[in-house]
XYZ file of N, CA and C in Angstrom:
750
model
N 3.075 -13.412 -19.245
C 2.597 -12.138 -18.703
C 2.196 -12.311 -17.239
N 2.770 -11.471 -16.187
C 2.298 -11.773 -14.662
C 0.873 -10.610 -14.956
N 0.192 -11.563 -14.151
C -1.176 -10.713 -13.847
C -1.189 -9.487 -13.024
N -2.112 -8.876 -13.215
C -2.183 -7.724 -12.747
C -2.778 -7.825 -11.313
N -2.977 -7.164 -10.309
C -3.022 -7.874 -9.080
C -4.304 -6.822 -8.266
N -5.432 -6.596 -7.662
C -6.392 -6.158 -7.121
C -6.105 -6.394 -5.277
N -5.805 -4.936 -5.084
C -5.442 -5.205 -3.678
C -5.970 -4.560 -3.059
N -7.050 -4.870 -1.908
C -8.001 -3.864 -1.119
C -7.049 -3.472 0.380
N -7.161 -2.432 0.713
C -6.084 -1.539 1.892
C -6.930 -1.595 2.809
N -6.670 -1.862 3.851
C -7.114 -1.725 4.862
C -6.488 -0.582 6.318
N -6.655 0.498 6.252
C -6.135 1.348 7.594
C -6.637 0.729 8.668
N -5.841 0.818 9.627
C -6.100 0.394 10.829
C -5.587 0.524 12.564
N -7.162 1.734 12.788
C -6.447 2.587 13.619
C -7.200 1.975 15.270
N -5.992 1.714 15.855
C -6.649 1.167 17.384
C -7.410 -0.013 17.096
N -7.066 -0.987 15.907
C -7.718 -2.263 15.896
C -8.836 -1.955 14.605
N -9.187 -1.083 14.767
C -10.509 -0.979 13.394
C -10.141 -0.899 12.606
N -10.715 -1.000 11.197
C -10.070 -0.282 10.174
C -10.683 1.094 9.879
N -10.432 2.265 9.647
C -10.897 3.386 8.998
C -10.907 4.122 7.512
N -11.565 5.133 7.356
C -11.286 5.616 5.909
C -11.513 7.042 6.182
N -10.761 7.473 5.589
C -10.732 9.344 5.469
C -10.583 9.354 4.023
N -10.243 11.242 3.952
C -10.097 11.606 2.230
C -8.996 12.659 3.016
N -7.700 12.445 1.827
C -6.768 13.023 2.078
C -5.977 12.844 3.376
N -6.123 11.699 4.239
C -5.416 11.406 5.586
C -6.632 12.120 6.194
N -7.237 12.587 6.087
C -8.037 13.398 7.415
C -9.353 12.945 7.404
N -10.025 13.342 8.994
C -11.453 13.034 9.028
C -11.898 11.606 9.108
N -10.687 10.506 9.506
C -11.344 9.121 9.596
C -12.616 8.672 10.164
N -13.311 7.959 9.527
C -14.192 7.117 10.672
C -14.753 5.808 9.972
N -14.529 4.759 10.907
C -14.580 3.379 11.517
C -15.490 2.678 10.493
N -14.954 1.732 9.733
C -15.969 1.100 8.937
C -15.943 -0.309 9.066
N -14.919 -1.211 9.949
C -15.586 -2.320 10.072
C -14.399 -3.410 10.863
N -14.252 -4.893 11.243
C -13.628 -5.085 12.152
C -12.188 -5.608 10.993
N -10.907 -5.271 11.126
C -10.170 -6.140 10.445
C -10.191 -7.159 9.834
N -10.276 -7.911 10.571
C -9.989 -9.867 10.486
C -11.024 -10.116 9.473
N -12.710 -9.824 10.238
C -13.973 -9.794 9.306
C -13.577 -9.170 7.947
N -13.426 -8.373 7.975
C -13.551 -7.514 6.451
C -12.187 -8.228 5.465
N -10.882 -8.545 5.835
C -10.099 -9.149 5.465
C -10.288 -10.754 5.042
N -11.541 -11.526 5.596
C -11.604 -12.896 5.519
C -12.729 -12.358 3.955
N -13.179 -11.694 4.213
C -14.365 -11.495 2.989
C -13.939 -11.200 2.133
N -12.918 -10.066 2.002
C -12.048 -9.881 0.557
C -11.583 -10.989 0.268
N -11.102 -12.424 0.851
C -10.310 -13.349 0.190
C -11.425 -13.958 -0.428
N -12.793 -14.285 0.439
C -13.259 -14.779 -0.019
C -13.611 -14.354 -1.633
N -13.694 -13.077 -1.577
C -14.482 -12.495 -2.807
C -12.666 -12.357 -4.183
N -12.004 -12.484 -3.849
C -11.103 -13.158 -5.131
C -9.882 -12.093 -4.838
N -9.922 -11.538 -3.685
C -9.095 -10.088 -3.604
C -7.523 -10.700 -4.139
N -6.550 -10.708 -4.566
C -5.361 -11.413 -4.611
C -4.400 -10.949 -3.400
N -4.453 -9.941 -2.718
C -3.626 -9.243 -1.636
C -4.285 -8.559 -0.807
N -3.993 -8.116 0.369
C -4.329 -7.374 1.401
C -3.481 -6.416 1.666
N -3.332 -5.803 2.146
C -2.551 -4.859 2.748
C -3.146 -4.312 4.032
N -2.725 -4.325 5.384
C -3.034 -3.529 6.528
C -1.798 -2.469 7.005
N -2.361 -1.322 7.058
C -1.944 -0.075 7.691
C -2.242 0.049 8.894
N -1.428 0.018 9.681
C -1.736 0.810 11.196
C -1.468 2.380 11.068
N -2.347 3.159 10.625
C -1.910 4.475 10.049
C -1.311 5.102 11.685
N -1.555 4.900 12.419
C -1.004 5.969 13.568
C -0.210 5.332 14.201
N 0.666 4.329 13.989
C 1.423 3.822 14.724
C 2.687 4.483 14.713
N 3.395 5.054 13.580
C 4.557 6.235 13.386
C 3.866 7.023 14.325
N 2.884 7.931 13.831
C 2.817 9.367 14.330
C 2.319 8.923 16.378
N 1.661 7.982 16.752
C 1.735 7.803 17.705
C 3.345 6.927 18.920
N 4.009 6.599 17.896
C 5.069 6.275 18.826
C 4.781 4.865 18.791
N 3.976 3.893 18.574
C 3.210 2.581 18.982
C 3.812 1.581 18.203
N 4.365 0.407 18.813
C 4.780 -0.907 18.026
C 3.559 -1.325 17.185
N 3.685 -1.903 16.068
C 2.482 -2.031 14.946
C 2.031 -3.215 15.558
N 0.746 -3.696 15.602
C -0.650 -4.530 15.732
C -0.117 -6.071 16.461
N 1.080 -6.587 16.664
C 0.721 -8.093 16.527
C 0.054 -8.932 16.612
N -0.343 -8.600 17.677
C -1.728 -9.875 17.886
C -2.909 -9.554 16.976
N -2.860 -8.686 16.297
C -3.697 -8.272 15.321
C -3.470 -9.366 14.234
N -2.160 -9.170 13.787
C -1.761 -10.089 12.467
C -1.848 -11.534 12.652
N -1.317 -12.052 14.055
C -1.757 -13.223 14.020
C -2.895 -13.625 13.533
N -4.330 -13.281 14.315
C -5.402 -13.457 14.481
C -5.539 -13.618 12.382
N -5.261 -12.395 11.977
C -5.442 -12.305 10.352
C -4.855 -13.283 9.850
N -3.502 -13.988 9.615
C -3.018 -15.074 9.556
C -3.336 -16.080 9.803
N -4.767 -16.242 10.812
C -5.494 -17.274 10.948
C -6.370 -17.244 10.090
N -6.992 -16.539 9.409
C -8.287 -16.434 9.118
C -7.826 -16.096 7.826
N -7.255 -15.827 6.978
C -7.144 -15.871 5.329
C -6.055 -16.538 4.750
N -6.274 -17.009 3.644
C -5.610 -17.788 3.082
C -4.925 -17.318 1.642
N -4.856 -15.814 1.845
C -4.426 -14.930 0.682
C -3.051 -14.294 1.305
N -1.902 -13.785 0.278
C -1.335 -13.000 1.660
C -1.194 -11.578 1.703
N -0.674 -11.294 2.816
C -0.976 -10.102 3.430
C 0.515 -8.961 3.422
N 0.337 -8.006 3.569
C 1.466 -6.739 4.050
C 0.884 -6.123 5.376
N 2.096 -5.592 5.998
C 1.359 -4.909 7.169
C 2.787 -4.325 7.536
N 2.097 -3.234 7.529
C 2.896 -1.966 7.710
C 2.319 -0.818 8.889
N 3.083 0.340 9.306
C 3.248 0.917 10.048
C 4.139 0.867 11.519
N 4.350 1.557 11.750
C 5.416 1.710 12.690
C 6.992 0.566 13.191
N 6.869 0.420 11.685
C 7.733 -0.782 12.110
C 9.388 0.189 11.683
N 10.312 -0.189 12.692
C 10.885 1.107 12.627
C 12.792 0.197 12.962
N 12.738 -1.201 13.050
C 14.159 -1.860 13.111
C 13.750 -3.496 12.357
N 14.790 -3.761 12.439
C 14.724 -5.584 12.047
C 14.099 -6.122 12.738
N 14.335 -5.574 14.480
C 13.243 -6.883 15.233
C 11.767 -6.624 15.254
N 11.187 -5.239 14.537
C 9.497 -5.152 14.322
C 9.525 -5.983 13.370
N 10.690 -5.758 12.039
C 9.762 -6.746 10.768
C 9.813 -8.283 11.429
N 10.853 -8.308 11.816
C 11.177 -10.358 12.131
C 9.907 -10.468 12.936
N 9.361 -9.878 14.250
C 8.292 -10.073 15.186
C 6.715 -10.516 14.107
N 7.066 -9.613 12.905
C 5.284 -9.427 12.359
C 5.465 -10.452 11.537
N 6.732 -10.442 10.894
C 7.087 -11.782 10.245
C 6.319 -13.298 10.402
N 7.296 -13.496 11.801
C 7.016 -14.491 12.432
C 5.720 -14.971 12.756
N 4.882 -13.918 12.966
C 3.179 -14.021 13.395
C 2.128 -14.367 12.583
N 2.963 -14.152 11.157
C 2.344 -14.402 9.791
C 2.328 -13.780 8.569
N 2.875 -12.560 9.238
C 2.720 -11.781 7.768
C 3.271 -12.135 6.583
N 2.535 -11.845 5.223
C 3.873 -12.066 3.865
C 4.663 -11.455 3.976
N 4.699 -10.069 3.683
C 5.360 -9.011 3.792
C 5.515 -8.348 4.555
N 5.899 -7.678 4.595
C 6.191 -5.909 5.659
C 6.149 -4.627 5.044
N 6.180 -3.662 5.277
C 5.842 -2.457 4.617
C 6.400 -1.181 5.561
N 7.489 -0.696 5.244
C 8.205 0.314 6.072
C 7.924 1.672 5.090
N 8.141 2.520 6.172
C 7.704 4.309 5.459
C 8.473 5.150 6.052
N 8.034 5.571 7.464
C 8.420 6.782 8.276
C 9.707 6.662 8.571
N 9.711 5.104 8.961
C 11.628 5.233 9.739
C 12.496 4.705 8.446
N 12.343 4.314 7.319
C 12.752 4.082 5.985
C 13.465 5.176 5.770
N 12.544 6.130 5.376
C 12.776 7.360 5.082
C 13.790 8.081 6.257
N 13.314 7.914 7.362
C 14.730 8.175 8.687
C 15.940 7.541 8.754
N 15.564 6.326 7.913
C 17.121 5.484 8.394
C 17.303 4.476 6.927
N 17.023 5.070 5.974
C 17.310 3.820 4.749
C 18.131 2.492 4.847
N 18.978 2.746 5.738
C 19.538 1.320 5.768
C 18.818 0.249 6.329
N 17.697 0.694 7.098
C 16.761 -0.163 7.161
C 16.253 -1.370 5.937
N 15.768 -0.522 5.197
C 15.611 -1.470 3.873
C 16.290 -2.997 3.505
N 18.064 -2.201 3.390
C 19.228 -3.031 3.865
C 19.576 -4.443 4.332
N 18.531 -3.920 5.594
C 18.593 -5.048 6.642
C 17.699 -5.795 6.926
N 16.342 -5.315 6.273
C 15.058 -6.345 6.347
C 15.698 -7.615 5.321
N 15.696 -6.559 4.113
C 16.407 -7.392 2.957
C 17.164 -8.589 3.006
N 18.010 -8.031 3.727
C 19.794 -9.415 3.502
C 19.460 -9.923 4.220
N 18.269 -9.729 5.195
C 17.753 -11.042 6.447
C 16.703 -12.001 5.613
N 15.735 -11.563 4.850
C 14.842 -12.136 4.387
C 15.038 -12.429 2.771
N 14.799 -11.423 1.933
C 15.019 -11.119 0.993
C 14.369 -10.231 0.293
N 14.606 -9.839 -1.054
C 13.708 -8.193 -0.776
C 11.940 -8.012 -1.357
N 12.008 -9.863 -1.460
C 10.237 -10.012 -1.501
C 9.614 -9.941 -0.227
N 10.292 -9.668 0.304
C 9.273 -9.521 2.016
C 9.409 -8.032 2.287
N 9.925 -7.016 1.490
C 10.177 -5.877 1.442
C 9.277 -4.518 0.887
N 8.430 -4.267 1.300
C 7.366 -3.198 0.352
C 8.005 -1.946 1.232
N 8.490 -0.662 0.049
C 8.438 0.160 0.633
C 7.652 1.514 -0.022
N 6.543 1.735 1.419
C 5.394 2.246 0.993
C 6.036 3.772 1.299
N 5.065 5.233 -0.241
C 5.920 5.711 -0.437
C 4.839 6.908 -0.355
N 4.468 7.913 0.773
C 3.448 8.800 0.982
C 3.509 10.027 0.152
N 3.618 10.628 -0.977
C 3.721 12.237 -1.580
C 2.791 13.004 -1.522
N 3.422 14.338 -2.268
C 2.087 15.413 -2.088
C 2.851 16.033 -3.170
N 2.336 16.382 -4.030
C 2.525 17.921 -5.025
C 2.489 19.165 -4.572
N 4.007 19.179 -4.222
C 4.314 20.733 -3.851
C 5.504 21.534 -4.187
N 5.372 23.168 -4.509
C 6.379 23.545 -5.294
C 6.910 22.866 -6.511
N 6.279 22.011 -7.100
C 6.719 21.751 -8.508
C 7.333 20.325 -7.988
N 6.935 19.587 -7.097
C 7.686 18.695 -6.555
C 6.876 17.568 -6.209
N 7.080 15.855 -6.247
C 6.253 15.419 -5.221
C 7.308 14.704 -3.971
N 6.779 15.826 -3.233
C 7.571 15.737 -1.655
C 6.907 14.497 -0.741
N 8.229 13.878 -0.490
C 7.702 12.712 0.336
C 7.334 13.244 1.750
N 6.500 12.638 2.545
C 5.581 12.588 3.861
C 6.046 11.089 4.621
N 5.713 11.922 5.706
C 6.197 10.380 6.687
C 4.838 10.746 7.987
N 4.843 9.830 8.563
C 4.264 9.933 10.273
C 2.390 10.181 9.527
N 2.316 9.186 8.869
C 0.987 9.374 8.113
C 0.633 10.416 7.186
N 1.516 10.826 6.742
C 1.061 12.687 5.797
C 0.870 13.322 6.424
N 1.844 13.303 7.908
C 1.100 14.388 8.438
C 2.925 15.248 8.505
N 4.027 14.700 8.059
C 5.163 15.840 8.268
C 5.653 15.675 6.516
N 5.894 16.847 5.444
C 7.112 16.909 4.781
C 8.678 16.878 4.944
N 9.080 16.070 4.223
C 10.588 15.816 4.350
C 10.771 16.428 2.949
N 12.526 16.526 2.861
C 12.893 17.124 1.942
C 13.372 15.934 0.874
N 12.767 14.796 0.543
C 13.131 13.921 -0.047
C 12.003 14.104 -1.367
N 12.597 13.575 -2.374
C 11.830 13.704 -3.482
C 10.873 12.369 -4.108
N 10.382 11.860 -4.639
C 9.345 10.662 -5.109
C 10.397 9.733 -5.555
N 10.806 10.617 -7.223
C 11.571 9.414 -8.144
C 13.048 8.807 -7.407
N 13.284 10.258 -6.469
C 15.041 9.738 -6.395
C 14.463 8.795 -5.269
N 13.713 8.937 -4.473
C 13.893 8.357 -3.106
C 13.113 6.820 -3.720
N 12.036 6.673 -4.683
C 12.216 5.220 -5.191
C 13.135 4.418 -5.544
N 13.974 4.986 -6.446
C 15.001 4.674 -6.796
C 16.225 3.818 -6.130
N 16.347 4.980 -4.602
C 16.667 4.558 -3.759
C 16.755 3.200 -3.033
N 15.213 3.455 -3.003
C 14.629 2.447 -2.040
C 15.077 0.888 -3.190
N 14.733 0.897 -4.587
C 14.668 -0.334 -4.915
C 16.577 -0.746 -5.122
N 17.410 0.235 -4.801
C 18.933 -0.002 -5.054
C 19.213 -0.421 -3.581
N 18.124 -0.109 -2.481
C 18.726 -0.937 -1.024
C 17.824 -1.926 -1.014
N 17.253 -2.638 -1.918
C 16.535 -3.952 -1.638
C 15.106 -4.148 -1.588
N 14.232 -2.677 -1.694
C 13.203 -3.208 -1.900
C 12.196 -3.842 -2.883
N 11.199 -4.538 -2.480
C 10.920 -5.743 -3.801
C 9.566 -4.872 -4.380
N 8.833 -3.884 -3.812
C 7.891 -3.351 -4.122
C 7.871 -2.011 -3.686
N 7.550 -1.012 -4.353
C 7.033 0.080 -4.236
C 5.414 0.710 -3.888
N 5.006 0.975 -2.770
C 3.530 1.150 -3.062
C 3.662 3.061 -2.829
N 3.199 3.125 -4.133
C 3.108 4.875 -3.969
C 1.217 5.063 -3.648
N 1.608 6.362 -2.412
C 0.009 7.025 -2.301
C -0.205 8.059 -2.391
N -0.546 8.670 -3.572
C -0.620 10.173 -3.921
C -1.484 10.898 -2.931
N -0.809 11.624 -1.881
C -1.600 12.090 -1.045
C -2.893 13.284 -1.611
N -2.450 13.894 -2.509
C -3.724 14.717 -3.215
C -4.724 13.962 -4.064
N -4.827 12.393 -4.430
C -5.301 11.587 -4.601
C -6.724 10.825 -3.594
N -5.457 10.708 -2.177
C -6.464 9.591 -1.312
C -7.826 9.877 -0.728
N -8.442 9.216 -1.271
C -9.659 9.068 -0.634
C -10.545 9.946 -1.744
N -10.504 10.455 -2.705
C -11.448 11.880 -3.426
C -11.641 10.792 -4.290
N -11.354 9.335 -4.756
C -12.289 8.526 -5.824
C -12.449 9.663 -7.332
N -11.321 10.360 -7.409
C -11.362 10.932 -8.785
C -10.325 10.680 -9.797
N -9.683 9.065 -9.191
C -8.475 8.693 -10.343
C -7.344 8.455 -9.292
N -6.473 7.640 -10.186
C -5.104 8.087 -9.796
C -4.078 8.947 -10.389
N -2.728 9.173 -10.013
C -2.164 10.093 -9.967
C -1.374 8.601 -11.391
N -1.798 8.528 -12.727
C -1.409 7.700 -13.545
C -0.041 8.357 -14.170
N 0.219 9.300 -14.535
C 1.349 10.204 -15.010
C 2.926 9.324 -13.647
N 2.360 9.520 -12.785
C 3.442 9.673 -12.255
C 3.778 7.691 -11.945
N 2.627 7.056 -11.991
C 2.906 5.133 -11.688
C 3.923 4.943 -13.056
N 3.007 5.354 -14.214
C 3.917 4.803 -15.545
C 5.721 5.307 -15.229
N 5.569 6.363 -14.517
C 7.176 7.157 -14.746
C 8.008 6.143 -13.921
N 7.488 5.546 -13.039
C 8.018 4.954 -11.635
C 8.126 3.469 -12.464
N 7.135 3.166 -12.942
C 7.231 1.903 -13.466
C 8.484 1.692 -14.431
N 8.488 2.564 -15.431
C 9.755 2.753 -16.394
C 10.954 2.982 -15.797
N 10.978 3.655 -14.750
C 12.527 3.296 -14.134
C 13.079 3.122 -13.510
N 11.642 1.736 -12.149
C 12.136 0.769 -11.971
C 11.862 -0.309 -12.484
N 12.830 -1.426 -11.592
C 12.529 -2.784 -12.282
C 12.142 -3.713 -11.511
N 11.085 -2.965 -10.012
C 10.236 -3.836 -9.423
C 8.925 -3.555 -9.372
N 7.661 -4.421 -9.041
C 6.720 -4.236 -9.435
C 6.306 -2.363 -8.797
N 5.257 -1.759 -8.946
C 4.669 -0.946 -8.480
C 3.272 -0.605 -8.031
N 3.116 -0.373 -6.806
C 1.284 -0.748 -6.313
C 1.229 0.415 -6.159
N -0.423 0.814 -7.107
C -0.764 2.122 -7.010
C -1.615 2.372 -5.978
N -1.998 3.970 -5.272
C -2.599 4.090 -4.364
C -3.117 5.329 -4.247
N -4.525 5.333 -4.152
C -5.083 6.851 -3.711
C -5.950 7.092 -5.011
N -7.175 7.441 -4.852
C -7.860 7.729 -5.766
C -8.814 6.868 -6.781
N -9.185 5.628 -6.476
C -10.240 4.663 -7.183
C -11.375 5.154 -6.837
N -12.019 5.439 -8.026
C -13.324 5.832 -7.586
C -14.371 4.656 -8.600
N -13.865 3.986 -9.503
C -14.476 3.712 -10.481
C -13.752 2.715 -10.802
N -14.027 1.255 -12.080
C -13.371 0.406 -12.583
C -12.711 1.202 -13.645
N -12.544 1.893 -14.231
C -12.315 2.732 -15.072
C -11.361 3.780 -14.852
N -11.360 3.621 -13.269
C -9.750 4.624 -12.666
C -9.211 3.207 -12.726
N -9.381 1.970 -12.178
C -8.414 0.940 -12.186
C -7.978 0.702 -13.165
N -8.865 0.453 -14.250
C -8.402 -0.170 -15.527
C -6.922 1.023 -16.360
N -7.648 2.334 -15.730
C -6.549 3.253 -16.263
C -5.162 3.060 -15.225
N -5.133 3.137 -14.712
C -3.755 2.749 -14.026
C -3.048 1.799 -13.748
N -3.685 0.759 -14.203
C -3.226 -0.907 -14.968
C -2.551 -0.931 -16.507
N -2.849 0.549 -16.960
C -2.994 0.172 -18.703
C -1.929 1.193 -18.374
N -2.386 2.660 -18.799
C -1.973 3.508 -18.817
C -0.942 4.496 -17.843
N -1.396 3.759 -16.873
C -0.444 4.085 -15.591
C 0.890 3.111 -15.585
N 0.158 1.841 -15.848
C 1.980 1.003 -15.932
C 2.064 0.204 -14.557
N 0.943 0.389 -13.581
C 0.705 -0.327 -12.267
C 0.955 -1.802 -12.303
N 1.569 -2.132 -11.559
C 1.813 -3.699 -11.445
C 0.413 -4.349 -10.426
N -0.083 -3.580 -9.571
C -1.346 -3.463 -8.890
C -2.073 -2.259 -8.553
N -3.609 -2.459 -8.285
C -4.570 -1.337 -8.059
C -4.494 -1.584 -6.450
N -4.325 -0.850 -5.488
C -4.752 -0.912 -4.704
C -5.659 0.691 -4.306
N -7.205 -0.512 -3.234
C -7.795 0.815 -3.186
C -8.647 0.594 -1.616
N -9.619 1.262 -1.397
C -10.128 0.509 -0.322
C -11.602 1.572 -0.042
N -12.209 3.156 -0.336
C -13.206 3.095 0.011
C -14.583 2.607 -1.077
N -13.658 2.187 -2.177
C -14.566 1.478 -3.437
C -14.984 0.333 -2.430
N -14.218 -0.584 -2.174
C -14.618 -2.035 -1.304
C -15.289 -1.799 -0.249
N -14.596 -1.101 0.583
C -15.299 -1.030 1.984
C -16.536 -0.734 2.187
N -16.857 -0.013 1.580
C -19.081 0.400 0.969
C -19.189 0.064 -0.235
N -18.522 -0.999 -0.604
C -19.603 -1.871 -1.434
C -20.182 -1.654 -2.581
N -19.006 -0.829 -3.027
C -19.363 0.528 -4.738
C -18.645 -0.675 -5.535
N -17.966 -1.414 -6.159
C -17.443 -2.309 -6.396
C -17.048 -3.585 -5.986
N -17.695 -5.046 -6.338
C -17.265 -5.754 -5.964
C -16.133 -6.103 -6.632
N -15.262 -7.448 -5.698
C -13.731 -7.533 -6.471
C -14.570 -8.277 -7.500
N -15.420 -9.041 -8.113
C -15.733 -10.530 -8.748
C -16.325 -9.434 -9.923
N -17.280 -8.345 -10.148
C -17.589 -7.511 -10.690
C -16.302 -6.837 -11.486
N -15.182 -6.401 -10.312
C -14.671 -5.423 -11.051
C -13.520 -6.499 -11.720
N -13.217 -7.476 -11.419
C -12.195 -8.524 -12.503
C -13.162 -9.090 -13.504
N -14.336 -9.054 -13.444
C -14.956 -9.321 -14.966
C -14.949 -8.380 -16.069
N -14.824 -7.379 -15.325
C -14.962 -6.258 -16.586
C -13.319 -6.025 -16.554
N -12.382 -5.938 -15.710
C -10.991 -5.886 -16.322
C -10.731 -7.189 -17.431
N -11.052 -8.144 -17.051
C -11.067 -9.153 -18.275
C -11.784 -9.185 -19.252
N -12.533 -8.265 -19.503
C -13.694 -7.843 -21.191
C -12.645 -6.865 -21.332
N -11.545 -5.792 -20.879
C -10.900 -4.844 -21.471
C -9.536 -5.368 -21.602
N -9.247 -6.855 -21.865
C -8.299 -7.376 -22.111
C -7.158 -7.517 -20.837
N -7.063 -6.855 -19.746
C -6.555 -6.653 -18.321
C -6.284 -8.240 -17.925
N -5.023 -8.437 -17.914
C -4.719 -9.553 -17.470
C -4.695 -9.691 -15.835
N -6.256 -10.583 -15.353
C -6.177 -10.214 -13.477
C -6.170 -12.183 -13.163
N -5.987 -12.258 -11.912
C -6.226 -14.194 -11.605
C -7.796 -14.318 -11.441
């Protein structure tokens, strides 16, 4: 049985990291590198960093950012945003990252996927996957949730894992940040028909939204981040009690 995996998100806008509800209203809760060395310490199994405005601002994503993070933890990492050809992923690559994590220009240019892929392989591949429930639909978002495209959730996963990607991270945009659950209906559906892992996103408010979207959702990981970031859950807390509900975590 692969374990189930606890992954704290980190946004990260102009170097800080931030937190909003629903994409909107950010503000500043603490320095990257710092807050990233403490989750390893505290048992986190993954990281993830977002440069949330790097699409919608036009901006090459963080490097010297990732280095610096690559120095300082010994867990590994994704880092995503604005990475928009082969030579952003190879650049963040190279600096340290595990992974990479494409969205906005994915969705603009799928063959992207393609080409991270057959260069690396498609474990260095997360493709992170923004929706919203609308018209009976969940319509994918690009440029941070802040534009609808006419692409749909399941087909455009689908997609994504038939051009190479090794992970899916879905973020239910009517989910993020409100700590009232996740969007579990729709991880299990994603999980069943694909056949790479799936990282859930948007909506932890509680061990009890995690544990449900580990079980019942079908999540291959929880990822969450304003539970961690103020200190409503520790990771060492919340993997003791996933392991009293039988939750296979490291």
């Amino acid at each position: 049985m692969v374990a189930k995996r606890i992954i704290p998100c980190l946004d990260v806008k102009d170097g800080a990291v931030v937190k909003g509800i629903n994409f909107e209203g950010l503000r500043e809760v603490g320095d990257a590198v710092e807050m990233g060395v403490k989750y390893a310490r505290e048992g986190a199994d993954e990281l993830v960093y977002l440069d949330i405005s790097a699409s919608r601002e036009g901006r090459a994503t963080f490097t010297d950012l990732v280095e610096r993070i690559a120095l300082g933890i010994d867990i590994p990492f994704t880092v995503g945003g604005g990475i928009s050809s082969l030579d952003d992923a190879s650049r963040l690559l190279d600096r340290g990252a595990d992974k990479i994590s494409v969205n906005s220009a994915a969705v603009a240019r799928p063959e992207l996927i393609s080409e991270i892929a057959a260069k690396y392989g498609s474990q260095f591949v997360v493709v992170a996957v923004d929706a919203k429930f609308k018209d009976g639909l969940w319509r994918v978002t690009t440029h941070g949730g802040s534009r609808f495209t006419e692409r749909e959730l399941f087909a455009w996963a689908r997609e994504a894992e038939d051009r190479g990607a090794g992970e899916i991270l879905f973020t239910s945009m009517d989910h993020d940040g409100t700590k009232a659950g996740y969007a579990c209906d729709e991880y299990a559906r994603l999980s069943e028909m694909l056949s790479i892992p799936i990282i859930a996103s948007g909506g932890a408010g509680s061990i009890a939204d995690i544990a449900e979207v580990l079980t019942r959702g079908k999540a291959d990981a929880a990822l969450a981040a304003s539970i961690f970031h103020y200190g409503e859950i520790p990771i060492p807390v919340l993997k003791e009690s996933l392991r009293k509900q039988n939750i296979f975590v490291r």
